[in-house]
Short mmCIF file of C-alpha atoms and ligand atoms in Angstrom, two decimals:
data_model
loop_
_atom_site.label_atom_id
_atom_site.label_comp_id
_atom_site.label_asym_id
_atom_site.label_seq_id
_atom_site.Cartn_x
_atom_site.Cartn_y
_atom_site.Cartn_z
CA MET A 299 -0.44 -19.74 -1.43
CA LEU A 300 0.44 -17.33 1.11
CA ASN A 301 3.90 -15.59 0.97
CA LEU A 302 4.64 -14.22 4.53
CA ALA A 303 6.99 -11.51 5.43
CA ILE A 304 7.54 -11.93 9.37
CA PHE A 305 8.44 -8.70 11.39
CA VAL A 306 10.17 -9.26 14.63
CA SER A 307 12.20 -7.62 17.27
CA GLY A 308 13.25 -10.14 19.37
CA ARG A 309 14.16 -13.95 20.54
CA GLY A 310 12.02 -15.19 17.56
CA SER A 311 10.02 -17.97 19.32
CA ASN A 312 6.99 -17.04 17.44
CA LEU A 313 8.67 -17.07 14.11
CA LYS A 314 9.94 -20.45 14.90
CA ALA A 315 6.57 -22.10 15.96
CA ILE A 316 5.08 -20.65 12.44
CA LEU A 317 8.16 -22.43 10.71
CA ASP A 318 7.46 -25.56 12.64
CA SER A 319 3.67 -25.77 12.09
CA SER A 320 2.81 -28.77 9.81
CA ALA A 321 0.64 -25.86 7.36
CA CYS A 322 4.54 -24.56 6.92
CA ASN A 323 6.00 -27.75 6.22
CA GLU A 324 2.89 -28.80 3.97
CA GLY A 325 3.51 -25.92 1.79
CA LYS A 326 0.04 -24.15 2.69
CA TYR A 327 2.26 -20.78 3.55
CA CYS A 328 5.94 -19.94 3.20
CA VAL A 329 8.09 -17.47 4.84
CA LYS A 330 9.85 -15.16 2.08
CA VAL A 331 11.51 -12.91 4.35
CA VAL A 332 12.31 -11.54 8.08
CA ILE A 333 12.18 -8.27 8.84
CA SER A 334 13.51 -6.35 11.89
CA ASP A 335 14.14 -2.83 13.28
CA LYS A 336 17.27 -4.50 14.90
CA GLU A 337 20.64 -4.92 13.38
CA ARG A 338 20.66 -8.46 15.17
CA CYS A 339 18.12 -10.65 17.06
CA GLY A 340 17.38 -14.01 17.80
CA ALA A 341 14.85 -14.32 15.15
CA PHE A 342 17.48 -13.40 12.71
CA ASP A 343 19.44 -16.81 13.33
CA ILE A 344 16.40 -18.38 13.27
CA ALA A 345 15.73 -16.99 9.54
CA HIS A 346 19.40 -17.63 8.56
CA SER A 347 19.51 -21.27 9.75
CA CYS A 348 16.32 -21.82 7.70
CA GLY A 349 17.84 -19.95 4.66
CA ILE A 350 15.32 -17.10 4.84
CA PRO A 351 16.54 -13.88 3.95
CA THR A 352 16.61 -10.84 6.45
CA TYR A 353 16.31 -7.13 6.17
CA SER A 354 17.06 -4.56 8.78
CA ILE A 355 15.08 -1.16 8.78
CA SER A 356 17.37 1.47 9.00
CA LYS A 357 18.14 4.86 8.20
CA ILE A 358 21.58 3.83 7.52
CA THR A 359 22.48 2.54 3.78
CA ARG A 360 24.47 -0.81 4.29
CA GLN A 361 24.01 -4.03 2.79
CA ASP A 362 20.93 -5.83 4.17
CA PHE A 363 19.69 -2.61 5.42
CA ILE A 364 16.54 -0.83 4.08
CA SER A 365 14.65 2.26 4.90
CA HIS A 366 10.76 2.62 5.44
CA GLU A 367 10.48 4.31 2.27
CA GLU A 368 11.97 1.12 0.44
CA LEU A 369 9.67 -1.51 2.33
CA PRO A 370 6.75 -1.43 0.00
CA SER A 371 8.65 -1.90 -3.22
CA ILE A 372 10.66 -5.00 -1.30
CA LEU A 373 7.23 -6.65 -0.29
CA GLN A 374 5.91 -6.19 -3.69
CA LYS A 375 8.86 -7.71 -5.23
CA LEU A 376 8.82 -10.82 -2.87
CA ASN A 377 4.90 -11.01 -3.88
CA ILE A 378 4.27 -10.74 -0.10
CA ASN A 379 0.43 -11.51 0.22
CA LEU A 380 0.67 -11.31 4.29
CA ILE A 381 2.45 -9.69 6.60
CA VAL A 382 2.65 -11.03 10.16
CA LEU A 383 3.88 -8.79 13.13
CA ALA A 384 5.24 -11.13 15.69
CA GLY A 385 6.83 -9.44 18.47
CA TYR A 386 7.71 -6.10 16.32
CA LEU A 387 8.13 -3.40 18.31
CA LYS A 388 7.95 -0.12 16.23
CA LYS A 389 4.74 1.24 14.44
CA ILE A 390 4.15 0.20 11.14
CA PRO A 391 3.88 3.42 8.64
CA ASP A 392 0.48 4.21 7.45
CA GLU A 393 1.31 3.74 3.93
CA ILE A 394 1.98 -0.25 4.52
CA CYS A 395 -1.34 -0.21 6.50
CA SER A 396 -3.05 0.95 3.57
CA LEU A 397 -1.31 -1.10 1.24
CA TYR A 398 -1.79 -4.37 3.35
CA GLN A 399 -5.20 -3.74 4.92
CA ASN A 400 -6.86 -6.94 6.00
CA LYS A 401 -3.40 -8.48 4.89
CA MET A 402 -1.40 -7.88 7.76
CA ILE A 403 -1.96 -9.42 11.37
CA ASN A 404 -0.35 -9.00 14.94
CA ILE A 405 0.00 -11.11 17.75
CA HIS A 406 -0.53 -9.46 21.08
CA PRO A 407 0.11 -10.96 24.46
CA ALA A 408 -3.33 -10.51 25.95
CA LEU A 409 -6.85 -10.48 25.46
CA LEU A 410 -7.87 -7.36 23.47
CA PRO A 411 -9.48 -4.85 23.70
CA SER A 412 -7.86 -4.85 27.42
CA PHE A 413 -4.11 -4.24 27.87
CA GLY A 414 -3.48 -2.88 24.53
CA GLY A 415 -2.14 0.17 23.03
CA LYS A 416 0.88 2.49 22.91
CA GLY A 417 3.28 1.13 25.39
CA MET A 418 1.75 -2.20 25.78
CA TYR A 419 4.23 -4.59 24.53
CA GLY A 420 6.15 -7.80 25.90
CA MET A 421 6.75 -7.34 29.73
CA ASN A 422 4.46 -4.31 30.28
CA VAL A 423 1.42 -6.29 29.25
CA HIS A 424 2.12 -9.15 31.52
CA LYS A 425 2.94 -6.71 34.49
CA ALA A 426 -0.49 -4.66 33.71
CA VAL A 427 -2.48 -7.83 33.88
CA PHE A 428 -1.01 -9.15 37.04
CA GLU A 429 -1.65 -5.85 38.72
CA SER A 430 -5.00 -5.49 37.57
CA SER A 431 -5.94 -9.19 39.72
CA ALA A 432 -7.33 -10.53 36.51
CA LYS A 433 -7.98 -14.53 36.54
CA VAL A 434 -7.52 -14.90 32.75
CA SER A 435 -5.07 -13.65 30.12
CA GLY A 436 -4.71 -14.83 26.93
CA ALA A 437 -3.19 -14.14 23.39
CA THR A 438 -4.99 -12.45 20.57
CA VAL A 439 -4.50 -12.40 16.92
CA HIS A 440 -5.82 -9.22 14.96
CA PHE A 441 -5.67 -7.16 11.65
CA VAL A 442 -3.33 -4.10 12.14
CA ASN A 443 -4.66 -0.87 10.98
CA GLU A 444 -3.30 2.72 11.74
CA ILE A 445 -4.06 2.38 15.56
CA TYR A 446 -2.08 0.24 17.89
CA ASP A 447 -3.87 -2.98 18.78
CA SER A 448 -7.08 -1.83 17.28
CA GLY A 449 -7.82 -3.77 14.11
CA ALA A 450 -10.62 -6.53 14.26
CA ILE A 451 -9.84 -9.66 16.06
CA ILE A 452 -9.46 -12.84 14.35
CA MET A 453 -8.39 -15.44 16.86
CA GLN A 454 -8.37 -15.14 20.74
CA LYS A 455 -7.57 -17.91 23.53
CA CYS A 456 -7.61 -17.48 27.06
CA VAL A 457 -5.53 -19.32 29.82
CA ASP A 458 -6.30 -19.60 33.67
CA ILE A 459 -4.02 -17.35 35.64
CA THR A 460 -5.69 -17.33 38.81
CA ASP A 461 -2.65 -19.10 40.83
CA VAL A 462 0.28 -17.42 39.40
CA GLU A 463 2.75 -15.45 41.49
CA ASN A 464 4.26 -12.95 39.45
CA PRO A 465 4.11 -11.36 35.61
CA GLU A 466 6.72 -13.64 34.54
CA GLU A 467 4.47 -16.80 35.10
CA ILE A 468 1.64 -15.09 33.11
CA ALA A 469 3.97 -14.47 29.99
CA ALA A 470 4.96 -18.31 29.98
CA LYS A 471 1.29 -19.19 29.94
CA VAL A 472 0.71 -16.83 27.60
CA LEU A 473 3.67 -17.46 25.05
CA LYS A 474 2.33 -21.25 24.82
CA ILE A 475 -1.11 -19.86 23.72
CA GLU A 476 0.47 -17.39 20.90
CA HIS A 477 2.72 -20.27 19.57
CA GLU A 478 -0.64 -22.14 19.08
CA ILE A 479 -3.01 -19.61 17.61
CA LEU A 480 -0.76 -17.47 15.30
CA PRO A 481 0.03 -20.38 13.03
CA SER A 482 -3.86 -21.28 13.24
CA ALA A 483 -4.96 -18.06 12.36
CA ILE A 484 -2.20 -17.76 9.48
CA LEU A 485 -3.71 -21.01 8.41
CA LYS A 486 -7.05 -19.71 8.05
CA LEU A 487 -5.93 -16.93 6.27
CA ALA A 488 -4.26 -19.29 3.91
CA GLU A 489 -7.31 -21.30 3.48
CA ASN A 490 -9.56 -18.55 2.73
CA LYS A 491 -11.56 -19.27 5.77
CA VAL A 492 -11.40 -15.70 7.51
CA LYS A 493 -14.43 -13.89 6.49
CA ILE A 494 -15.49 -10.25 7.51
CA LYS A 495 -18.79 -9.07 8.05
CA ASN A 496 -19.91 -5.98 9.82
CA LYS A 497 -16.79 -5.18 11.13
CA ARG A 498 -16.65 -8.82 12.74
CA ILE A 499 -14.40 -11.64 11.75
CA TYR A 500 -15.97 -15.48 10.93
CA LEU A 501 -13.69 -18.44 10.70
CA ILE A 502 -15.08 -20.89 8.67
CA ASP A 503 -14.54 -24.51 9.93
C1 GRF B 1556 5.58 -12.02 22.16
O1 GRF B 1556 4.82 -11.88 23.47
C2 GRF B 1556 4.57 -11.26 21.40
O2 GRF B 1556 3.40 -11.37 21.65
C3 GRF B 1556 4.92 -9.84 21.81
O3 GRF B 1556 6.28 -9.95 21.68
C4 GRF B 1556 6.83 -11.40 22.13
C5 GRF B 1556 7.70 -11.93 20.80
O4 GRF B 1556 8.21 -12.91 21.45
N1 GRF B 1556 4.43 -9.12 20.97
P1 GRF B 1556 9.03 -13.96 20.22
O5 GRF B 1556 10.31 -12.92 19.80
O6 GRF B 1556 8.18 -14.34 19.17
O7 GRF B 1556 9.97 -14.99 20.78
#
């Protein structure tokens, strides 16, 4: 069974998609904790409504606030074996990257390796895609390493954006895909159906 820590910064629609997935309800994976760089966010409300504990990462010492340094011990105490970055905006410390090598994934709202890297998050991505005149966009689930958006790609799905009139329309189309592929990728990992060979990822049916 996969014990998940979900890292968030915003409204939490991807967290909700994970919690609503049938695999989650069937107990194939379990959200043990939700962690944010924010003191409050929509994702925390979703977590609290499901009785899931939350922590904010901060330099301030207060109840429910933790420092980056405390993160490894908290994750280990909760027996976390997969970290999911679901709209988390801060860089993950290198120490966590190496502790959770191939055990940490991110959802990116574009087709990597295009439109990724530092500063490419949220609407910045969709604006860049819109301005590029690309006819397709999509979402990517990938492993996380020390370099932004550059880990091996686990799953991608594209969407036609030929007729969109603004970046917001791209965002709406891509978000639907994020909600599909993030729970699917987690399920593949939970079922041990993700294999790494020659730096490529192979998904077993
Ligand atoms: C998503 O578009 C995700 O791909 C990006 O941030 C957004 C988070 O949305 N990295 P939500 O908080 O899951 O609703």
